[in-house]
């Protein structure tokens, strides 16, 4: 109903329909979708009420629309769709976020909505760290740094950030620091609306 299927309509479909070719990876949020083509360009479609399409406006679209500006000049290798926010990973380990930011899920230290991709600078806790994997929950974001450390931020009402301090939300990247994680290398992450899954030393943990 928001054009998230990308077929140029807002009709429900009971069988798969053609959307676009030369795509290497994709993701789906509450009502928006992102696709990365073989040249590292990102295409978005669906609901855009919170700027989650990254096209510089809040106008929704039912056909794949290339995200221009900064992102069009970078080689995107992975994308993650939250409920109404989006994350992209560049080949050099840089990450960008955009969309809804009511709980700080964009990681820029604010709760300001962003209608275009912005780089989350690798400063402070992420200083000199490259990002190797990304995941997005309903209103949260998780990334693995190149040293195997997990950083996370956004909504934490249900403990989905595995953060031992009682904080409802975190607006900047924070690493897992509990003694449980000492000496462990994290290799996999996944996030749903209010939960997260973590693989560390081939063991699965949930939060």
PDB file of C-alpha atoms in Angstrom:
ATOM      1  CA  UNK A   1       0.000   0.000   0.000  1.00  0.00           C
ATOM      2  CA  UNK A   2       3.046   2.308   0.129  1.00  0.00           C
ATOM      3  CA  UNK A   3       4.773   1.160  -3.062  1.00  0.00           C
ATOM      4  CA  UNK A   4       7.280  -0.954  -1.138  1.00  0.00           C
ATOM      5  CA  UNK A   5       7.132  -3.705  -3.778  1.00  0.00           C
ATOM      6  CA  UNK A   6       8.709  -1.343  -6.303  1.00  0.00           C
ATOM      7  CA  UNK A   7       6.532  -2.433  -9.248  1.00  0.00           C
ATOM      8  CA  UNK A   8       5.086   1.012  -9.914  1.00  0.00           C
ATOM      9  CA  UNK A   9       1.804   0.349  -8.109  1.00  0.00           C
ATOM     10  CA  UNK A  10       0.408   0.252  -4.580  1.00  0.00           C
ATOM     11  CA  UNK A  11      -1.371  -3.055  -5.143  1.00  0.00           C
ATOM     12  CA  UNK A  12      -0.878  -6.165  -3.040  1.00  0.00           C
ATOM     13  CA  UNK A  13       0.703  -9.078  -4.928  1.00  0.00           C
ATOM     14  CA  UNK A  14       0.140 -12.767  -4.250  1.00  0.00           C
ATOM     15  CA  UNK A  15       2.966 -13.872  -6.563  1.00  0.00           C
ATOM     16  CA  UNK A  16       6.445 -12.381  -7.133  1.00  0.00           C
ATOM     17  CA  UNK A  17       6.701  -9.538  -9.666  1.00  0.00           C
ATOM     18  CA  UNK A  18       9.706  -8.132 -11.533  1.00  0.00           C
ATOM     19  CA  UNK A  19      11.243  -5.044  -9.950  1.00  0.00           C
ATOM     20  CA  UNK A  20      14.797  -4.442 -11.206  1.00  0.00           C
ATOM     21  CA  UNK A  21      17.758  -6.413 -12.490  1.00  0.00           C
ATOM     22  CA  UNK A  22      21.515  -6.394 -11.718  1.00  0.00           C
ATOM     23  CA  UNK A  23      20.850  -6.322  -7.964  1.00  0.00           C
ATOM     24  CA  UNK A  24      23.342  -7.921  -5.557  1.00  0.00           C
ATOM     25  CA  UNK A  25      21.744  -7.262  -2.152  1.00  0.00           C
ATOM     26  CA  UNK A  26      18.638  -5.669  -0.638  1.00  0.00           C
ATOM     27  CA  UNK A  27      16.643  -5.096   2.541  1.00  0.00           C
ATOM     28  CA  UNK A  28      13.075  -4.354   3.611  1.00  0.00           C
ATOM     29  CA  UNK A  29      11.789  -2.151   6.433  1.00  0.00           C
ATOM     30  CA  UNK A  30       8.272  -1.611   7.748  1.00  0.00           C
ATOM     31  CA  UNK A  31       7.083  -0.173   4.424  1.00  0.00           C
ATOM     32  CA  UNK A  32      10.222   0.719   2.447  1.00  0.00           C
ATOM     33  CA  UNK A  33      12.857  -1.211   0.529  1.00  0.00           C
ATOM     34  CA  UNK A  34      16.453  -0.680  -0.571  1.00  0.00           C
ATOM     35  CA  UNK A  35      18.385  -2.479  -3.292  1.00  0.00           C
ATOM     36  CA  UNK A  36      22.083  -2.281  -4.180  1.00  0.00           C
ATOM     37  CA  UNK A  37      23.044  -2.921  -7.794  1.00  0.00           C
ATOM     38  CA  UNK A  38      26.218  -4.515  -9.112  1.00  0.00           C
ATOM     39  CA  UNK A  39      27.856  -1.093  -9.473  1.00  0.00           C
ATOM     40  CA  UNK A  40      27.318  -0.223  -5.819  1.00  0.00           C
ATOM     41  CA  UNK A  41      24.439   2.178  -6.387  1.00  0.00           C
ATOM     42  CA  UNK A  42      21.455   2.222  -4.001  1.00  0.00           C
ATOM     43  CA  UNK A  43      17.842   2.280  -5.165  1.00  0.00           C
ATOM     44  CA  UNK A  44      14.959   2.933  -2.774  1.00  0.00           C
ATOM     45  CA  UNK A  45      11.186   2.669  -2.963  1.00  0.00           C
ATOM     46  CA  UNK A  46       8.123   2.602  -0.736  1.00  0.00           C
ATOM     47  CA  UNK A  47       7.045   4.793   2.165  1.00  0.00           C
ATOM     48  CA  UNK A  48       9.144   7.889   2.758  1.00  0.00           C
ATOM     49  CA  UNK A  49       7.238   9.698   5.511  1.00  0.00           C
ATOM     50  CA  UNK A  50      10.374   9.761   7.678  1.00  0.00           C
ATOM     51  CA  UNK A  51      12.943  10.290   4.930  1.00  0.00           C
ATOM     52  CA  UNK A  52      13.887   6.612   4.974  1.00  0.00           C
ATOM     53  CA  UNK A  53      14.328   6.505   1.190  1.00  0.00           C
ATOM     54  CA  UNK A  54      17.229   8.963   1.400  1.00  0.00           C
ATOM     55  CA  UNK A  55      16.140  10.989  -1.626  1.00  0.00           C
ATOM     56  CA  UNK A  56      16.134  14.385   0.073  1.00  0.00           C
ATOM     57  CA  UNK A  57      12.372  14.631   0.623  1.00  0.00           C
ATOM     58  CA  UNK A  58       9.504  12.816   2.318  1.00  0.00           C
ATOM     59  CA  UNK A  59       7.757  11.909  -0.935  1.00  0.00           C
ATOM     60  CA  UNK A  60       7.032   8.207  -1.292  1.00  0.00           C
ATOM     61  CA  UNK A  61       7.676   6.351  -4.555  1.00  0.00           C
ATOM     62  CA  UNK A  62       6.502   3.021  -5.962  1.00  0.00           C
ATOM     63  CA  UNK A  63       9.367   2.615  -8.427  1.00  0.00           C
ATOM     64  CA  UNK A  64      13.092   2.170  -7.655  1.00  0.00           C
ATOM     65  CA  UNK A  65      14.705   5.594  -7.349  1.00  0.00           C
ATOM     66  CA  UNK A  66      18.458   6.000  -7.161  1.00  0.00           C
ATOM     67  CA  UNK A  67      19.746   7.761  -4.060  1.00  0.00           C
ATOM     68  CA  UNK A  68      21.811  10.636  -5.421  1.00  0.00           C
ATOM     69  CA  UNK A  69      24.258  12.994  -3.744  1.00  0.00           C
ATOM     70  CA  UNK A  70      27.013  11.611  -1.562  1.00  0.00           C
ATOM     71  CA  UNK A  71      25.860   8.006  -1.737  1.00  0.00           C
ATOM     72  CA  UNK A  72      25.910   7.905  -5.552  1.00  0.00           C
ATOM     73  CA  UNK A  73      29.672   8.494  -5.513  1.00  0.00           C
ATOM     74  CA  UNK A  74      30.437   5.622  -3.148  1.00  0.00           C
ATOM     75  CA  UNK A  75      30.660   1.856  -3.598  1.00  0.00           C
ATOM     76  CA  UNK A  76      27.917   0.488  -1.356  1.00  0.00           C
ATOM     77  CA  UNK A  77      28.309  -3.197  -0.444  1.00  0.00           C
ATOM     78  CA  UNK A  78      25.501  -3.689   2.062  1.00  0.00           C
ATOM     79  CA  UNK A  79      22.284  -2.073   3.292  1.00  0.00           C
ATOM     80  CA  UNK A  80      20.071  -2.578   6.334  1.00  0.00           C
ATOM     81  CA  UNK A  81      16.479  -1.399   6.735  1.00  0.00           C
ATOM     82  CA  UNK A  82      15.065  -0.490  10.127  1.00  0.00           C
ATOM     83  CA  UNK A  83      11.417   0.261  10.740  1.00  0.00           C
ATOM     84  CA  UNK A  84      11.707   3.753   9.261  1.00  0.00           C
ATOM     85  CA  UNK A  85      15.466   4.314   9.021  1.00  0.00           C
ATOM     86  CA  UNK A  86      18.196   3.009   6.754  1.00  0.00           C
ATOM     87  CA  UNK A  87      21.895   2.121   6.968  1.00  0.00           C
ATOM     88  CA  UNK A  88      24.474   1.641   4.213  1.00  0.00           C
ATOM     89  CA  UNK A  89      27.968   0.164   4.389  1.00  0.00           C
ATOM     90  CA  UNK A  90      30.673   1.315   1.983  1.00  0.00           C
ATOM     91  CA  UNK A  91      33.480  -0.912   0.762  1.00  0.00           C
ATOM     92  CA  UNK A  92      36.062   1.038   2.769  1.00  0.00           C
ATOM     93  CA  UNK A  93      34.272   0.360   6.060  1.00  0.00           C
ATOM     94  CA  UNK A  94      32.424   3.685   6.284  1.00  0.00           C
ATOM     95  CA  UNK A  95      28.730   3.687   7.195  1.00  0.00           C
ATOM     96  CA  UNK A  96      25.926   6.118   6.440  1.00  0.00           C
ATOM     97  CA  UNK A  97      22.481   6.440   8.007  1.00  0.00           C
ATOM     98  CA  UNK A  98      19.276   8.325   7.238  1.00  0.00           C
ATOM     99  CA  UNK A  99      15.570   8.449   8.045  1.00  0.00           C
ATOM    100  CA  UNK A 100      13.652   8.505  11.331  1.00  0.00           C
ATOM    101  CA  UNK A 101      15.733   9.311  14.392  1.00  0.00           C
ATOM    102  CA  UNK A 102      13.298   9.570  17.294  1.00  0.00           C
ATOM    103  CA  UNK A 103      15.428   7.332  19.521  1.00  0.00           C
ATOM    104  CA  UNK A 104      18.850   8.222  18.142  1.00  0.00           C
ATOM    105  CA  UNK A 105      18.916   5.219  15.807  1.00  0.00           C
ATOM    106  CA  UNK A 106      20.937   7.145  13.236  1.00  0.00           C
ATOM    107  CA  UNK A 107      23.867   7.378  15.676  1.00  0.00           C
ATOM    108  CA  UNK A 108      24.665  11.059  15.165  1.00  0.00           C
ATOM    109  CA  UNK A 109      24.025  12.106  18.763  1.00  0.00           C
ATOM    110  CA  UNK A 110      20.686  13.769  17.975  1.00  0.00           C
ATOM    111  CA  UNK A 111      17.054  12.826  17.462  1.00  0.00           C
ATOM    112  CA  UNK A 112      16.766  14.880  14.256  1.00  0.00           C
ATOM    113  CA  UNK A 113      15.247  13.193  11.207  1.00  0.00           C
ATOM    114  CA  UNK A 114      17.569  13.036   8.178  1.00  0.00           C
ATOM    115  CA  UNK A 115      16.156  12.864   4.638  1.00  0.00           C
ATOM    116  CA  UNK A 116      19.548  12.224   3.030  1.00  0.00           C
ATOM    117  CA  UNK A 117      22.410   9.849   3.895  1.00  0.00           C
ATOM    118  CA  UNK A 118      25.001  11.157   6.325  1.00  0.00           C
ATOM    119  CA  UNK A 119      28.304   9.621   7.315  1.00  0.00           C
ATOM    120  CA  UNK A 120      28.589   8.425  10.894  1.00  0.00           C
ATOM    121  CA  UNK A 121      32.159   9.473  11.507  1.00  0.00           C
ATOM    122  CA  UNK A 122      34.486   6.903  12.982  1.00  0.00           C
ATOM    123  CA  UNK A 123      35.354   9.085  15.936  1.00  0.00           C
ATOM    124  CA  UNK A 124      35.178   8.608  19.679  1.00  0.00           C
ATOM    125  CA  UNK A 125      34.363   4.970  20.396  1.00  0.00           C
ATOM    126  CA  UNK A 126      34.697   4.066  16.719  1.00  0.00           C
ATOM    127  CA  UNK A 127      37.903   6.035  16.152  1.00  0.00           C
ATOM    128  CA  UNK A 128      40.025   4.377  13.457  1.00  0.00           C
ATOM    129  CA  UNK A 129      37.623   1.440  13.312  1.00  0.00           C
ATOM    130  CA  UNK A 130      36.213   0.142  10.048  1.00  0.00           C
ATOM    131  CA  UNK A 131      32.723  -1.311  10.026  1.00  0.00           C
ATOM    132  CA  UNK A 132      32.459  -4.850   8.642  1.00  0.00           C
ATOM    133  CA  UNK A 133      28.753  -5.650   9.132  1.00  0.00           C
ATOM    134  CA  UNK A 134      25.507  -3.760   9.782  1.00  0.00           C
ATOM    135  CA  UNK A 135      22.013  -4.583  11.042  1.00  0.00           C
ATOM    136  CA  UNK A 136      18.947  -2.467  11.777  1.00  0.00           C
ATOM    137  CA  UNK A 137      16.038  -3.205  14.096  1.00  0.00           C
ATOM    138  CA  UNK A 138      12.775  -1.343  14.384  1.00  0.00           C
ATOM    139  CA  UNK A 139      14.415   1.709  15.945  1.00  0.00           C
ATOM    140  CA  UNK A 140      17.936   0.511  16.631  1.00  0.00           C
ATOM    141  CA  UNK A 141      21.197  -0.062  14.771  1.00  0.00           C
ATOM    142  CA  UNK A 142      24.031  -2.529  15.321  1.00  0.00           C
ATOM    143  CA  UNK A 143      27.427  -2.749  13.613  1.00  0.00           C
ATOM    144  CA  UNK A 144      30.479  -4.960  13.928  1.00  0.00           C
ATOM    145  CA  UNK A 145      33.844  -3.201  13.813  1.00  0.00           C
ATOM    146  CA  UNK A 146      36.885  -4.744  12.145  1.00  0.00           C
ATOM    147  CA  UNK A 147      38.253  -5.873  15.530  1.00  0.00           C
ATOM    148  CA  UNK A 148      35.143  -7.981  16.197  1.00  0.00           C
ATOM    149  CA  UNK A 149      33.589  -5.505  18.643  1.00  0.00           C
ATOM    150  CA  UNK A 150      29.858  -4.825  18.486  1.00  0.00           C
ATOM    151  CA  UNK A 151      28.606  -1.243  18.660  1.00  0.00           C
ATOM    152  CA  UNK A 152      24.916  -0.417  18.984  1.00  0.00           C
ATOM    153  CA  UNK A 153      22.567   2.523  19.464  1.00  0.00           C
ATOM    154  CA  UNK A 154      18.922   3.591  19.274  1.00  0.00           C
ATOM    155  CA  UNK A 155      15.883   2.279  21.151  1.00  0.00           C
ATOM    156  CA  UNK A 156      16.538   0.070  24.179  1.00  0.00           C
ATOM    157  CA  UNK A 157      13.204  -0.097  26.001  1.00  0.00           C
ATOM    158  CA  UNK A 158      13.174  -3.900  25.829  1.00  0.00           C
ATOM    159  CA  UNK A 159      16.909  -4.424  26.289  1.00  0.00           C
ATOM    160  CA  UNK A 160      17.453  -5.135  22.593  1.00  0.00           C
ATOM    161  CA  UNK A 161      20.811  -3.344  22.637  1.00  0.00           C
ATOM    162  CA  UNK A 162      22.206  -5.775  25.246  1.00  0.00           C
ATOM    163  CA  UNK A 163      23.111  -2.684  27.254  1.00  0.00           C
ATOM    164  CA  UNK A 164      23.386  -3.412  30.967  1.00  0.00           C
ATOM    165  CA  UNK A 165      22.735   0.203  31.968  1.00  0.00           C
ATOM    166  CA  UNK A 166      19.042   1.114  32.216  1.00  0.00           C
ATOM    167  CA  UNK A 167      18.811   3.565  29.316  1.00  0.00           C
ATOM    168  CA  UNK A 168      15.713   3.800  27.137  1.00  0.00           C
ATOM    169  CA  UNK A 169      17.757   4.995  24.184  1.00  0.00           C
ATOM    170  CA  UNK A 170      21.337   5.659  23.074  1.00  0.00           C
ATOM    171  CA  UNK A 171      22.041   8.225  20.362  1.00  0.00           C
ATOM    172  CA  UNK A 172      25.722   7.460  19.710  1.00  0.00           C
ATOM    173  CA  UNK A 173      27.557   4.180  19.100  1.00  0.00           C
ATOM    174  CA  UNK A 174      28.434   2.281  22.271  1.00  0.00           C
ATOM    175  CA  UNK A 175      30.423  -0.962  22.421  1.00  0.00           C
ATOM    176  CA  UNK A 176      29.397  -4.063  24.316  1.00  0.00           C
ATOM    177  CA  UNK A 177      31.417  -3.745  27.521  1.00  0.00           C
ATOM    178  CA  UNK A 178      29.890  -6.284  29.891  1.00  0.00           C
ATOM    179  CA  UNK A 179      32.281  -8.953  31.187  1.00  0.00           C
ATOM    180  CA  UNK A 180      30.362 -11.559  29.170  1.00  0.00           C
ATOM    181  CA  UNK A 181      31.978 -10.234  25.991  1.00  0.00           C
ATOM    182  CA  UNK A 182      35.582  -9.943  27.155  1.00  0.00           C
ATOM    183  CA  UNK A 183      37.837 -11.877  24.798  1.00  0.00           C
ATOM    184  CA  UNK A 184      35.006 -12.784  22.429  1.00  0.00           C
ATOM    185  CA  UNK A 185      35.019 -11.941  18.721  1.00  0.00           C
ATOM    186  CA  UNK A 186      31.623 -11.129  17.292  1.00  0.00           C
ATOM    187  CA  UNK A 187      31.073 -12.358  13.747  1.00  0.00           C
ATOM    188  CA  UNK A 188      27.329 -12.088  13.162  1.00  0.00           C
ATOM    189  CA  UNK A 189      24.402  -9.814  14.031  1.00  0.00           C
ATOM    190  CA  UNK A 190      20.702  -9.625  13.253  1.00  0.00           C
ATOM    191  CA  UNK A 191      17.933  -7.404  14.571  1.00  0.00           C
ATOM    192  CA  UNK A 192      14.146  -7.519  14.657  1.00  0.00           C
ATOM    193  CA  UNK A 193      11.798  -4.806  15.871  1.00  0.00           C
ATOM    194  CA  UNK A 194      12.525  -5.289  19.597  1.00  0.00           C
ATOM    195  CA  UNK A 195      15.245  -7.941  19.771  1.00  0.00           C
ATOM    196  CA  UNK A 196      18.774  -8.654  18.583  1.00  0.00           C
ATOM    197  CA  UNK A 197      20.826 -11.758  17.833  1.00  0.00           C
ATOM    198  CA  UNK A 198      24.603 -11.940  18.181  1.00  0.00           C
ATOM    199  CA  UNK A 199      27.093 -14.626  17.149  1.00  0.00           C
ATOM    200  CA  UNK A 200      30.287 -14.620  19.225  1.00  0.00           C
ATOM    201  CA  UNK A 201      32.860 -17.414  18.962  1.00  0.00           C
ATOM    202  CA  UNK A 202      30.271 -19.520  17.109  1.00  0.00           C
ATOM    203  CA  UNK A 203      27.738 -19.196  19.938  1.00  0.00           C
ATOM    204  CA  UNK A 204      24.394 -17.427  19.448  1.00  0.00           C
ATOM    205  CA  UNK A 205      23.217 -14.886  22.034  1.00  0.00           C
ATOM    206  CA  UNK A 206      19.928 -12.973  22.074  1.00  0.00           C
ATOM    207  CA  UNK A 207      18.805  -9.714  23.659  1.00  0.00           C
TER     208      UNK A 207
END
